[in-house]
């Protein structure tokens, strides 16, 4: 199946899921097999986009339906490239398309209104994910992670979020201090690769 066809099929499938489910975890469970299938599509990421950028991981919007109810993004991780610890504030799935990544998961522990610091961010797990592996994020408790490619080869991950994550106001967390700063991480392309 061409990537175009695959994305139109995906849109039909996700529209059906979103029409009958609101719970983030339920949506994720239903979207997961569709991402699994997408990861087997050899045409998903054009070859010129598979080359890592020199300074930072690359973030390419692959597909976004008209109503922006979800978006599919390819992240290209050069050797040693890292995404700082961040949240999403929406449901999302992360699948490995090429190579391997290390994902560290964090849990926010709230200390109450008057506490200083207000909360701490605690690391709860570290997983090395390889081709075909899928993980997920959703607020409030499964939303914070950091992703890195500490390996010698480039890696590509395919993410599906319940909004256009390139416009989503969210946070980067400083684990040591517990401080968060507001961030919007824009895509490295302006027009989706597929439509
Ligand atoms: Fe993330």
mmCIF file of C-alpha atoms and ligand atoms in Angstrom:
data_model
loop_
_atom_site.group_PDB
_atom_site.id
_atom_site.type_symbol
_atom_site.label_atom_id
_atom_site.label_comp_id
_atom_site.label_asym_id
_atom_site.label_seq_id
_atom_site.Cartn_x
_atom_site.Cartn_y
_atom_site.Cartn_z
ATOM 1 C CA UNK A 1 0.000 0.000 0.000
ATOM 2 C CA UNK A 2 1.315 3.487 -0.811
ATOM 3 C CA UNK A 3 1.886 5.812 2.140
ATOM 4 C CA UNK A 4 -0.939 8.058 0.887
ATOM 5 C CA UNK A 5 -3.372 5.160 0.908
ATOM 6 C CA UNK A 6 -2.101 4.035 4.299
ATOM 7 C CA UNK A 7 -2.734 7.481 5.812
ATOM 8 C CA UNK A 8 -6.237 7.735 4.369
ATOM 9 C CA UNK A 9 -6.985 4.308 5.756
ATOM 10 C CA UNK A 10 -5.532 5.415 9.095
ATOM 11 C CA UNK A 11 -7.730 8.524 9.089
ATOM 12 C CA UNK A 12 -10.842 6.407 8.555
ATOM 13 C CA UNK A 13 -9.794 4.066 11.363
ATOM 14 C CA UNK A 14 -8.896 6.770 13.886
ATOM 15 C CA UNK A 15 -12.035 8.789 13.072
ATOM 16 C CA UNK A 16 -14.085 5.721 13.943
ATOM 17 C CA UNK A 17 -12.180 5.242 17.200
ATOM 18 C CA UNK A 18 -12.535 8.900 18.218
ATOM 19 C CA UNK A 19 -16.251 8.851 17.398
ATOM 20 C CA UNK A 20 -16.891 6.157 19.986
ATOM 21 C CA UNK A 21 -14.200 6.680 22.668
ATOM 22 C CA UNK A 22 -13.070 9.606 24.807
ATOM 23 C CA UNK A 23 -10.885 7.865 27.378
ATOM 24 C CA UNK A 24 -7.239 8.377 26.428
ATOM 25 C CA UNK A 25 -6.084 4.906 27.410
ATOM 26 C CA UNK A 26 -8.923 3.288 25.449
ATOM 27 C CA UNK A 27 -8.109 5.402 22.387
ATOM 28 C CA UNK A 28 -4.450 4.367 22.644
ATOM 29 C CA UNK A 29 -5.352 0.667 22.883
ATOM 30 C CA UNK A 30 -7.467 0.965 19.723
ATOM 31 C CA UNK A 31 -4.958 3.040 17.730
ATOM 32 C CA UNK A 32 -2.032 0.802 18.626
ATOM 33 C CA UNK A 33 -2.609 -1.988 16.023
ATOM 34 C CA UNK A 34 -2.931 0.657 13.304
ATOM 35 C CA UNK A 35 0.448 2.152 14.247
ATOM 36 C CA UNK A 36 1.857 -1.375 14.323
ATOM 37 C CA UNK A 37 0.780 -1.841 10.724
ATOM 38 C CA UNK A 38 2.033 1.608 9.697
ATOM 39 C CA UNK A 39 5.506 0.702 10.994
ATOM 40 C CA UNK A 40 5.742 -2.064 8.380
ATOM 41 C CA UNK A 41 5.153 0.358 5.469
ATOM 42 C CA UNK A 42 8.438 0.812 3.582
ATOM 43 C CA UNK A 43 7.273 4.082 1.997
ATOM 44 C CA UNK A 44 6.389 5.885 5.196
ATOM 45 C CA UNK A 45 9.391 8.241 5.389
ATOM 46 C CA UNK A 46 10.879 9.640 2.137
ATOM 47 C CA UNK A 47 14.568 8.805 1.857
ATOM 48 C CA UNK A 48 15.762 12.423 1.870
ATOM 49 C CA UNK A 49 14.080 12.921 5.265
ATOM 50 C CA UNK A 50 15.703 9.837 6.777
ATOM 51 C CA UNK A 51 19.044 11.658 7.029
ATOM 52 C CA UNK A 52 19.547 13.150 10.529
ATOM 53 C CA UNK A 53 20.023 16.890 10.986
ATOM 54 C CA UNK A 54 23.457 17.839 12.354
ATOM 55 C CA UNK A 55 22.394 19.688 15.526
ATOM 56 C CA UNK A 56 19.144 18.248 16.811
ATOM 57 C CA UNK A 57 16.616 15.518 16.225
ATOM 58 C CA UNK A 58 14.346 16.211 13.233
ATOM 59 C CA UNK A 59 10.551 16.440 13.543
ATOM 60 C CA UNK A 60 8.586 15.989 10.307
ATOM 61 C CA UNK A 61 4.822 16.225 10.054
ATOM 62 C CA UNK A 62 3.828 13.274 7.845
ATOM 63 C CA UNK A 63 0.050 13.524 7.907
ATOM 64 C CA UNK A 64 -2.643 15.635 9.540
ATOM 65 C CA UNK A 65 -6.334 15.377 8.664
ATOM 66 C CA UNK A 66 -8.328 18.532 7.926
ATOM 67 C CA UNK A 67 -9.918 18.595 11.385
ATOM 68 C CA UNK A 68 -6.510 18.110 13.108
ATOM 69 C CA UNK A 69 -8.015 15.439 15.362
ATOM 70 C CA UNK A 70 -4.671 13.630 15.194
ATOM 71 C CA UNK A 71 -1.268 13.964 13.553
ATOM 72 C CA UNK A 72 1.454 11.547 12.477
ATOM 73 C CA UNK A 73 5.023 12.714 12.919
ATOM 74 C CA UNK A 74 8.382 11.154 12.042
ATOM 75 C CA UNK A 75 11.279 11.898 14.375
ATOM 76 C CA UNK A 76 14.767 11.259 13.010
ATOM 77 C CA UNK A 77 17.385 10.751 15.711
ATOM 78 C CA UNK A 78 21.029 11.069 14.798
ATOM 79 C CA UNK A 79 23.586 9.201 16.892
ATOM 80 C CA UNK A 80 23.718 10.848 20.320
ATOM 81 C CA UNK A 81 20.707 13.123 19.815
ATOM 82 C CA UNK A 82 18.353 13.684 22.743
ATOM 83 C CA UNK A 83 14.911 15.122 23.508
ATOM 84 C CA UNK A 84 14.785 16.692 26.995
ATOM 85 C CA UNK A 85 12.250 15.475 29.559
ATOM 86 C CA UNK A 86 8.830 16.740 28.452
ATOM 87 C CA UNK A 87 5.079 16.223 28.651
ATOM 88 C CA UNK A 88 2.415 16.193 25.878
ATOM 89 C CA UNK A 89 -0.949 16.973 27.536
ATOM 90 C CA UNK A 90 -2.688 14.744 24.975
ATOM 91 C CA UNK A 91 -2.732 11.046 24.126
ATOM 92 C CA UNK A 92 0.090 9.772 21.947
ATOM 93 C CA UNK A 93 1.864 6.653 20.702
ATOM 94 C CA UNK A 94 5.534 6.228 19.821
ATOM 95 C CA UNK A 95 6.631 3.435 17.474
ATOM 96 C CA UNK A 96 10.155 2.580 16.392
ATOM 97 C CA UNK A 97 10.522 2.457 12.596
ATOM 98 C CA UNK A 98 14.315 2.192 12.228
ATOM 99 C CA UNK A 99 17.142 1.667 14.707
ATOM 100 C CA UNK A 100 16.752 1.877 18.489
ATOM 101 C CA UNK A 101 16.015 4.534 21.084
ATOM 102 C CA UNK A 102 16.136 4.744 24.873
ATOM 103 C CA UNK A 103 13.027 6.062 26.585
ATOM 104 C CA UNK A 104 13.087 7.158 30.224
ATOM 105 C CA UNK A 105 9.724 7.523 31.915
ATOM 106 C CA UNK A 106 8.989 9.936 34.762
ATOM 107 C CA UNK A 107 6.202 10.420 37.259
ATOM 108 C CA UNK A 108 5.223 13.774 38.702
ATOM 109 C CA UNK A 109 4.750 13.693 42.461
ATOM 110 C CA UNK A 110 2.642 16.577 43.701
ATOM 111 C CA UNK A 111 3.466 18.024 47.132
ATOM 112 C CA UNK A 112 0.458 20.346 47.393
ATOM 113 C CA UNK A 113 -0.337 24.017 46.797
ATOM 114 C CA UNK A 114 1.927 25.526 49.443
ATOM 115 C CA UNK A 115 4.889 23.156 49.165
ATOM 116 C CA UNK A 116 8.233 24.334 47.816
ATOM 117 C CA UNK A 117 9.044 22.844 45.414
ATOM 118 C CA UNK A 118 5.452 22.266 44.381
ATOM 119 C CA UNK A 119 6.295 18.869 42.921
ATOM 120 C CA UNK A 120 9.181 16.600 42.013
ATOM 121 C CA UNK A 121 9.790 14.580 38.861
ATOM 122 C CA UNK A 122 10.928 11.029 39.562
ATOM 123 C CA UNK A 123 12.375 8.570 37.044
ATOM 124 C CA UNK A 124 10.334 5.359 37.075
ATOM 125 C CA UNK A 125 11.731 3.285 34.205
ATOM 126 C CA UNK A 126 14.165 3.091 31.328
ATOM 127 C CA UNK A 127 13.497 1.012 28.232
ATOM 128 C CA UNK A 128 15.482 0.402 25.042
ATOM 129 C CA UNK A 129 12.991 0.152 22.187
ATOM 130 C CA UNK A 130 13.785 -1.379 18.805
ATOM 131 C CA UNK A 131 12.052 -1.665 15.443
ATOM 132 C CA UNK A 132 8.354 -2.460 15.879
ATOM 133 C CA UNK A 133 8.191 -1.563 19.591
ATOM 134 C CA UNK A 134 5.423 0.829 20.631
ATOM 135 C CA UNK A 135 5.026 2.898 23.786
ATOM 136 C CA UNK A 136 2.464 5.545 24.671
ATOM 137 C CA UNK A 137 1.877 8.718 26.671
ATOM 138 C CA UNK A 138 -1.207 10.348 28.174
ATOM 139 C CA UNK A 139 -1.912 12.825 30.949
ATOM 140 C CA UNK A 140 -1.827 13.097 33.844
ATOM 141 C CA UNK A 141 0.222 10.123 35.050
ATOM 142 C CA UNK A 142 1.849 8.608 31.947
ATOM 143 C CA UNK A 143 2.760 11.792 30.168
ATOM 144 C CA UNK A 144 6.365 12.641 31.018
ATOM 145 C CA UNK A 145 9.341 11.082 29.293
ATOM 146 C CA UNK A 146 12.722 11.726 27.740
ATOM 147 C CA UNK A 147 13.907 10.088 24.524
ATOM 148 C CA UNK A 148 17.469 9.605 23.323
ATOM 149 C CA UNK A 149 19.472 7.792 20.702
ATOM 150 C CA UNK A 150 22.738 6.898 22.462
ATOM 151 C CA UNK A 151 23.637 4.436 19.699
ATOM 152 C CA UNK A 152 25.956 4.805 16.696
ATOM 153 C CA UNK A 153 23.222 4.469 14.074
ATOM 154 C CA UNK A 154 20.379 6.848 13.267
ATOM 155 C CA UNK A 155 16.915 5.947 14.507
ATOM 156 C CA UNK A 156 13.451 6.891 13.227
ATOM 157 C CA UNK A 157 10.324 6.900 15.368
ATOM 158 C CA UNK A 158 6.734 7.383 14.195
ATOM 159 C CA UNK A 159 4.400 9.182 16.603
ATOM 160 C CA UNK A 160 0.617 9.553 16.510
ATOM 161 C CA UNK A 161 -0.852 12.251 18.796
ATOM 162 C CA UNK A 162 -4.431 13.304 19.426
ATOM 163 C CA UNK A 163 -3.721 16.818 18.143
ATOM 164 C CA UNK A 164 -1.164 18.615 15.977
ATOM 165 C CA UNK A 165 1.680 18.332 18.478
ATOM 166 C CA UNK A 166 3.602 21.004 16.524
ATOM 167 C CA UNK A 167 1.114 23.577 17.863
ATOM 168 C CA UNK A 168 0.534 22.109 21.312
ATOM 169 C CA UNK A 169 1.556 24.245 24.341
ATOM 170 C CA UNK A 170 3.339 21.908 26.773
ATOM 171 C CA UNK A 171 6.355 21.719 29.069
ATOM 172 C CA UNK A 172 9.976 20.769 29.317
ATOM 173 C CA UNK A 173 10.815 19.591 32.829
ATOM 174 C CA UNK A 174 14.043 20.095 34.699
ATOM 175 C CA UNK A 175 14.249 16.899 36.726
ATOM 176 C CA UNK A 176 16.831 18.195 39.203
ATOM 177 C CA UNK A 177 14.995 21.388 40.200
ATOM 178 C CA UNK A 178 11.413 20.278 39.499
ATOM 179 C CA UNK A 179 10.898 23.417 37.401
ATOM 180 C CA UNK A 180 8.957 23.344 34.133
ATOM 181 C CA UNK A 181 9.075 25.773 31.244
ATOM 182 C CA UNK A 182 6.449 26.350 28.562
ATOM 183 C CA UNK A 183 7.300 25.090 25.104
ATOM 184 C CA UNK A 184 5.811 24.547 21.650
ATOM 185 C CA UNK A 185 7.965 22.253 19.510
ATOM 186 C CA UNK A 186 7.323 23.174 15.875
ATOM 187 C CA UNK A 187 7.786 20.726 13.038
ATOM 188 C CA UNK A 188 10.847 21.051 10.796
ATOM 189 C CA UNK A 189 8.539 21.088 7.756
ATOM 190 C CA UNK A 190 5.541 23.359 7.178
ATOM 191 C CA UNK A 191 3.440 21.318 4.750
ATOM 192 C CA UNK A 192 2.659 17.693 5.690
ATOM 193 C CA UNK A 193 4.670 15.174 3.648
ATOM 194 C CA UNK A 194 1.459 13.321 2.728
ATOM 195 C CA UNK A 195 -2.033 14.660 2.136
HETATM 196 FE FE1 LIG B 1 7.396 12.784 23.787
#
